[in-house]
Amino acid sequence: MKRRKTLAATITLLSIALSIYTAGCSGARQEPVVTLDGKSIYLEDFLYDIYLVEADGSQLEKDYQANFNCSYWDSTHNGMTLREAAKNSVLASVVMYEILADQAEKNGVQLSDEELNETAATVNSIQSSSWKESLDKAGLTSDVLKKACEMHALGDKYRTQLTKDIYIDENAIRDSIDPEDYREYITECLFIPTVLLEDNTVSPLSEGEKASARRLAQKVHNKLSSGTGFDRLLNQYSSLQYYNRNFVYGDTNVEAEYQEAAMLLGKDGYSPLVATDYGYYIIHMIDNNSTTRYEQALEAAVAAEEDKQFAALYDRIKDSYNITINFDYWDTIRIGSITVPQ
């Protein structure tokens, strides 16, 4: 009898604990993160924006761990961790899209059937990803995704209407950017290394191995000078390495010796042997005056000016809203693996 009473008491305690746990989770989910003109915005409404930054961050985390043996999320920039920066961007994005969507509705802007179909396709694509189980566990269900994707689409549509009359003096922007600062050199090269890369560690070869590499490099260059092309040389010498290397003068991912030698070449020219700390290069100049990076710089400058003017318009609209942020709750949220596993 005593045993049955103990078992019953245990079941009762477990039931109470479960109800407290459930109420705690429910309470956390029901507590608004932001209140905007009396409208409560819950963590559920943040999940899509959290997913967007975590999906990008997931791959970057792997890259940082593999290449730098450190966490992407916990790396710092301008005195702030990238985790904190991502969290700030999520908060700003959610508030902005709530406001833009609200303004769209007030101004009679709606999504077309085609636009609704596009958002449905986005939802299906995300739900079909390998992260579906994690997304569902986080609460980012099809219904939540649909609501968020449609809000983003509506907000973007209203932003387009809001900025259609913005004037950007593209000629003035073009005049402010020197093409020489973005002149890109498009090259290909043969490479004979004098170092060994292993486990992300660069180790120099022995003096004897370096001498052998030098002799091979000279032999390859002599054959090139006699008319043997890169393709045939690569077939003849298995230790040769081939790379495409494009750079703007001053890029830090291309050795200074390589850049200086390449910049002396005319279009379709070949360099002498170029010695660097990592090995020997033979460079072929494909295009010594590519404008691709210059055009990209122009596009970025125009986009930055549009963003600047939009920000001024948006700030005026945002100032008309009463926004309250529940930092006691928001500060407990840790971006990084809420919707996407690390």
Coordinates of C-alpha atoms in Angstrom, one line a residue:
M1 CA 0.0 0.0 0.0
K2 CA 2.8 2.3 0.9
R3 CA 4.5 1.5 -2.4
R4 CA 1.4 2.3 -4.3
K5 CA 1.1 5.6 -2.5
T6 CA 4.7 6.5 -3.3
L7 CA 4.2 5.7 -7.0
A8 CA 1.0 7.7 -7.1
A9 CA 2.9 10.6 -5.5
T10 CA 5.7 10.3 -8.0
I11 CA 3.3 10.4 -10.9
T12 CA 1.6 13.4 -9.4
L13 CA 4.9 15.2 -9.0
L14 CA 5.9 14.3 -12.6
S15 CA 2.5 15.6 -13.8
I16 CA 3.0 18.9 -12.0
A17 CA 6.6 19.2 -13.3
L18 CA 5.4 18.6 -16.8
S19 CA 2.6 21.1 -16.6
I20 CA 5.1 23.7 -15.2
Y21 CA 7.6 22.9 -18.0
T22 CA 4.8 23.1 -20.7
A23 CA 3.5 26.4 -19.2
G24 CA 7.0 27.7 -19.1
C25 CA 7.6 27.0 -22.8
S26 CA 4.2 28.3 -23.7
G27 CA 4.8 31.4 -21.7
A28 CA 8.1 32.0 -23.4
R29 CA 6.5 31.6 -26.8
Q30 CA 3.6 33.9 -25.9
E31 CA 5.7 36.7 -24.5
P32 CA 6.1 39.4 -27.2
V33 CA 9.6 40.4 -28.3
V34 CA 8.4 43.6 -29.9
T35 CA 5.2 45.6 -29.6
L36 CA 4.6 47.9 -32.6
D37 CA 1.6 50.3 -32.3
G38 CA -0.1 47.8 -30.0
K39 CA 0.6 44.8 -32.2
S40 CA 2.5 42.0 -30.4
I41 CA 5.3 40.4 -32.4
Y42 CA 6.4 37.0 -31.0
L43 CA 9.6 34.9 -31.4
E44 CA 7.7 32.8 -33.9
D45 CA 7.6 35.9 -36.1
F46 CA 11.4 36.2 -35.9
L47 CA 12.1 32.6 -37.0
Y48 CA 12.3 33.2 -40.7
D49 CA 14.8 36.1 -40.3
I50 CA 16.7 34.0 -37.8
Y51 CA 16.8 31.2 -40.4
L52 CA 18.2 33.5 -43.1
V53 CA 21.2 34.5 -41.0
E54 CA 21.7 31.0 -39.6
A55 CA 21.6 29.4 -43.0
D56 CA 24.5 31.6 -44.1
G57 CA 26.3 31.4 -40.8
S58 CA 26.2 27.6 -40.8
Q59 CA 28.5 27.3 -43.8
L60 CA 30.7 30.1 -42.6
E61 CA 31.0 28.4 -39.2
K62 CA 32.3 25.3 -41.0
D63 CA 34.7 27.3 -43.1
Y64 CA 36.1 29.2 -40.0
Q65 CA 36.5 26.0 -38.0
A66 CA 38.3 24.3 -40.9
N67 CA 40.5 27.1 -42.0
F68 CA 41.1 29.2 -38.8
N69 CA 40.2 26.8 -36.0
C70 CA 37.8 29.3 -34.5
S71 CA 34.1 30.1 -34.5
Y72 CA 32.6 32.4 -37.1
W73 CA 29.8 33.4 -34.7
D74 CA 32.2 34.4 -31.9
S75 CA 34.6 36.2 -34.1
T76 CA 34.6 40.0 -33.6
H77 CA 34.3 42.9 -36.0
N78 CA 34.2 46.6 -34.8
G79 CA 34.1 45.5 -31.2
M80 CA 31.1 43.2 -31.7
T81 CA 30.8 39.5 -32.2
L82 CA 29.3 38.4 -35.5
R83 CA 26.6 36.6 -33.4
E84 CA 25.6 39.9 -31.9
A85 CA 25.7 41.7 -35.2
A86 CA 23.5 39.0 -36.8
K87 CA 21.1 39.3 -33.9
N88 CA 20.9 43.0 -34.3
S89 CA 20.2 42.6 -38.0
V90 CA 17.4 40.1 -37.3
L91 CA 15.7 42.6 -34.9
A92 CA 16.0 45.5 -37.4
S93 CA 14.8 43.3 -40.3
V94 CA 11.7 42.0 -38.4
V95 CA 10.7 45.5 -37.4
M96 CA 11.3 46.9 -40.9
Y97 CA 9.2 44.3 -42.7
E98 CA 6.4 44.6 -40.2
I99 CA 6.3 48.4 -40.9
L100 CA 6.7 48.1 -44.6
A101 CA 4.0 45.4 -44.8
D102 CA 1.7 47.6 -42.7
Q103 CA 2.3 50.6 -44.9
A104 CA 1.7 48.4 -48.0
E105 CA -1.7 47.3 -46.6
K106 CA -2.6 50.9 -45.7
N107 CA -1.8 52.0 -49.2
G108 CA -3.6 49.2 -51.0
V109 CA -0.5 47.4 -52.1
Q110 CA -1.1 43.6 -52.5
L111 CA 0.8 40.6 -53.8
S112 CA -0.3 39.4 -57.2
D113 CA -1.1 35.7 -57.8
E114 CA 2.3 35.3 -59.5
E115 CA 4.1 36.8 -56.5
L116 CA 2.1 34.6 -54.1
N117 CA 3.1 31.6 -56.2
E118 CA 6.8 32.7 -55.9
T119 CA 6.6 32.9 -52.1
A120 CA 4.9 29.4 -52.1
A121 CA 7.8 28.1 -54.1
T122 CA 10.2 29.6 -51.6
V123 CA 8.4 27.9 -48.7
N124 CA 8.4 24.6 -50.4
S125 CA 12.1 24.9 -51.2
I126 CA 13.0 25.6 -47.5
Q127 CA 10.7 22.9 -46.3
S128 CA 12.3 20.4 -48.6
S129 CA 15.8 21.1 -47.3
S130 CA 17.9 18.8 -45.2
W131 CA 17.1 21.1 -42.2
K132 CA 13.4 20.4 -42.2
E133 CA 13.4 18.5 -39.0
S134 CA 15.4 21.2 -37.2
L135 CA 13.1 23.9 -38.7
D136 CA 10.0 22.1 -37.5
K137 CA 11.4 21.6 -34.1
A138 CA 12.2 25.3 -33.9
G139 CA 8.6 26.1 -34.8
L140 CA 9.3 27.3 -38.4
T141 CA 6.4 25.3 -39.9
S142 CA 4.9 25.8 -43.3
D143 CA 2.3 28.2 -42.0
V144 CA 4.9 30.3 -40.2
L145 CA 7.1 30.3 -43.2
K146 CA 4.2 31.3 -45.5
K147 CA 3.3 34.2 -43.3
A148 CA 6.9 35.5 -43.1
C149 CA 7.7 35.0 -46.8
E150 CA 4.6 36.8 -47.8
M151 CA 5.4 39.7 -45.4
H152 CA 8.9 39.9 -46.9
A153 CA 7.6 39.9 -50.4
L154 CA 4.9 42.5 -49.6
G155 CA 7.5 44.7 -47.8
D156 CA 9.9 44.5 -50.8
K157 CA 7.1 45.4 -53.2
Y158 CA 6.3 48.4 -51.1
R159 CA 9.9 49.4 -50.8
T160 CA 10.1 49.3 -54.6
Q161 CA 7.2 51.7 -54.9
L162 CA 8.6 53.9 -52.2
T163 CA 11.9 54.3 -53.9
K164 CA 10.8 54.5 -57.5
D165 CA 11.0 58.3 -57.5
I166 CA 14.5 58.4 -55.9
Y167 CA 16.9 60.3 -58.0
I168 CA 20.5 58.9 -58.2
D169 CA 23.1 60.8 -60.2
E170 CA 24.9 57.8 -61.7
N171 CA 27.1 60.1 -63.8
A172 CA 28.4 61.8 -60.6
I173 CA 29.0 58.5 -59.0
R174 CA 30.8 57.2 -62.1
D175 CA 33.0 60.4 -62.1
S176 CA 33.9 59.8 -58.4
I177 CA 35.3 56.3 -59.1
D178 CA 38.7 56.0 -60.8
P179 CA 38.7 53.1 -63.2
E180 CA 42.4 52.5 -62.5
D181 CA 41.6 51.7 -58.9
Y182 CA 39.5 48.8 -60.1
R183 CA 41.4 47.7 -63.2
E184 CA 41.3 43.9 -63.1
Y185 CA 43.9 41.6 -64.5
I186 CA 42.7 38.2 -65.7
T187 CA 45.4 35.6 -65.6
E188 CA 46.1 31.9 -65.7
C189 CA 49.3 30.3 -64.5
L190 CA 51.4 27.2 -64.0
F191 CA 52.7 26.8 -60.5
I192 CA 55.6 24.7 -59.1
P193 CA 55.4 24.8 -55.3
T194 CA 58.4 25.1 -52.9
V195 CA 56.3 24.6 -49.8
L196 CA 54.1 21.8 -48.5
L197 CA 50.5 22.6 -47.3
E198 CA 49.3 20.1 -44.8
D199 CA 46.6 20.5 -42.1
N200 CA 46.4 24.2 -42.9
T201 CA 50.1 24.5 -42.1
V202 CA 52.7 25.8 -44.7
S203 CA 56.1 24.1 -44.4
P204 CA 59.1 24.9 -46.7
L205 CA 60.6 22.1 -48.7
S206 CA 64.2 21.1 -48.2
E207 CA 66.9 22.9 -50.0
G208 CA 67.4 20.0 -52.3
E209 CA 63.6 19.8 -53.1
K210 CA 63.6 23.6 -53.7
A211 CA 66.5 23.2 -56.2
S212 CA 64.6 20.4 -58.0
A213 CA 61.5 22.6 -58.2
R214 CA 63.6 25.4 -59.7
R215 CA 65.1 23.1 -62.3
L216 CA 61.6 21.8 -63.2
A217 CA 60.2 25.4 -63.4
Q218 CA 63.1 26.4 -65.8
K219 CA 62.6 23.3 -67.9
V220 CA 58.8 24.0 -68.2
H221 CA 59.5 27.6 -69.1
N222 CA 62.0 26.7 -71.8
K223 CA 59.4 24.4 -73.4
L224 CA 56.8 27.1 -73.2
S225 CA 59.2 29.5 -75.0
S226 CA 59.6 26.8 -77.7
G227 CA 55.9 26.8 -78.3
T228 CA 54.5 24.1 -76.0
G229 CA 51.2 25.3 -74.6
F230 CA 49.9 25.0 -71.0
D231 CA 47.6 22.0 -71.8
R232 CA 50.5 19.9 -73.2
L233 CA 52.8 20.9 -70.4
L234 CA 50.2 19.9 -67.8
N235 CA 49.9 16.5 -69.5
Q236 CA 53.7 16.0 -69.6
Y237 CA 54.4 17.0 -66.0
S238 CA 52.1 15.7 -63.3
S239 CA 53.6 17.8 -60.6
L240 CA 52.5 21.1 -62.3
Q241 CA 49.6 22.9 -60.9
Y242 CA 47.2 25.2 -62.8
Y243 CA 45.2 28.1 -61.5
N244 CA 43.1 31.0 -62.8
R245 CA 44.0 34.1 -60.8
N246 CA 42.3 37.4 -61.2
F247 CA 43.2 40.5 -59.2
V248 CA 43.1 44.2 -58.8
Y249 CA 46.4 45.8 -57.8
G250 CA 46.8 45.6 -54.0
D251 CA 44.5 42.5 -53.5
T252 CA 45.9 40.6 -50.5
N253 CA 45.1 37.1 -51.8
V254 CA 47.6 37.3 -54.7
E255 CA 51.4 37.7 -53.9
A256 CA 52.9 41.1 -54.6
E257 CA 55.6 39.5 -56.9
Y258 CA 52.9 37.8 -58.9
Q259 CA 50.9 41.1 -59.3
E260 CA 54.0 43.1 -60.3
A261 CA 55.1 40.6 -62.9
A262 CA 51.7 40.2 -64.4
M263 CA 51.1 43.9 -64.7
L264 CA 54.1 44.2 -67.0
L265 CA 52.5 41.8 -69.5
G266 CA 50.4 42.8 -72.5
K267 CA 47.3 40.9 -73.4
D268 CA 48.2 37.2 -74.2
G269 CA 51.7 37.7 -72.9
Y270 CA 53.7 35.2 -70.9
S271 CA 55.9 36.0 -67.9
P272 CA 59.4 34.8 -67.1
L273 CA 59.7 32.6 -64.0
V274 CA 58.2 34.5 -61.0
A275 CA 59.6 33.4 -57.7
T276 CA 57.6 33.9 -54.5
D277 CA 57.7 32.5 -51.0
Y278 CA 55.4 29.7 -52.1
G279 CA 57.0 28.6 -55.4
Y280 CA 57.4 29.5 -59.0
Y281 CA 54.8 30.8 -61.4
I282 CA 54.6 31.1 -65.1
I283 CA 51.8 33.7 -65.9
H284 CA 49.7 34.0 -69.0
M285 CA 47.8 37.3 -69.3
I286 CA 44.3 36.8 -70.6
D287 CA 43.0 40.3 -70.1
N288 CA 45.1 43.2 -68.6
N289 CA 42.2 45.7 -68.6
S290 CA 39.0 43.9 -67.4
T291 CA 36.3 46.4 -66.3
T292 CA 34.3 43.8 -64.4
R293 CA 35.4 44.9 -60.9
Y294 CA 34.9 48.6 -61.9
E295 CA 31.4 47.9 -63.0
Q296 CA 30.7 46.0 -59.8
A297 CA 32.1 49.0 -57.8
L298 CA 29.7 51.3 -59.7
E299 CA 26.7 49.0 -59.0
A300 CA 27.7 48.8 -55.4
A301 CA 28.0 52.6 -55.1
V302 CA 24.6 53.1 -56.8
A303 CA 23.0 50.5 -54.5
A304 CA 24.6 52.2 -51.5
E305 CA 23.2 55.6 -52.5
E306 CA 19.7 54.0 -53.0
D307 CA 20.0 52.3 -49.5
K308 CA 21.0 55.7 -48.0
Q309 CA 18.0 57.5 -49.5
F310 CA 15.7 54.6 -48.6
A311 CA 16.9 54.6 -45.0
A312 CA 16.0 58.3 -44.7
L313 CA 12.5 57.6 -46.0
Y314 CA 12.1 54.6 -43.8
D315 CA 13.3 56.4 -40.7
R316 CA 10.7 59.0 -41.2
I317 CA 8.0 56.3 -41.5
K318 CA 9.4 54.4 -38.5
D319 CA 9.3 57.5 -36.3
S320 CA 5.5 57.5 -36.6
Y321 CA 5.3 54.1 -34.9
N322 CA 5.4 53.4 -31.2
I323 CA 7.9 50.6 -30.9
T324 CA 8.7 48.8 -27.6
I325 CA 11.4 46.1 -27.5
N326 CA 11.3 43.5 -24.7
F327 CA 15.0 43.3 -24.1
D328 CA 14.5 41.2 -21.0
Y329 CA 13.3 38.5 -23.4
W330 CA 15.3 39.3 -26.5
D331 CA 18.6 39.3 -24.6
T332 CA 18.1 35.6 -23.7
I333 CA 17.9 34.6 -27.4
R334 CA 21.2 33.2 -28.7
I335 CA 21.5 33.2 -32.5
G336 CA 23.5 30.4 -34.2
S337 CA 21.6 27.2 -33.9
I338 CA 17.9 28.1 -33.3
T339 CA 16.6 26.9 -36.7
V340 CA 19.7 25.4 -38.2
P341 CA 22.0 22.8 -36.5
Q342 CA 25.6 23.7 -36.2

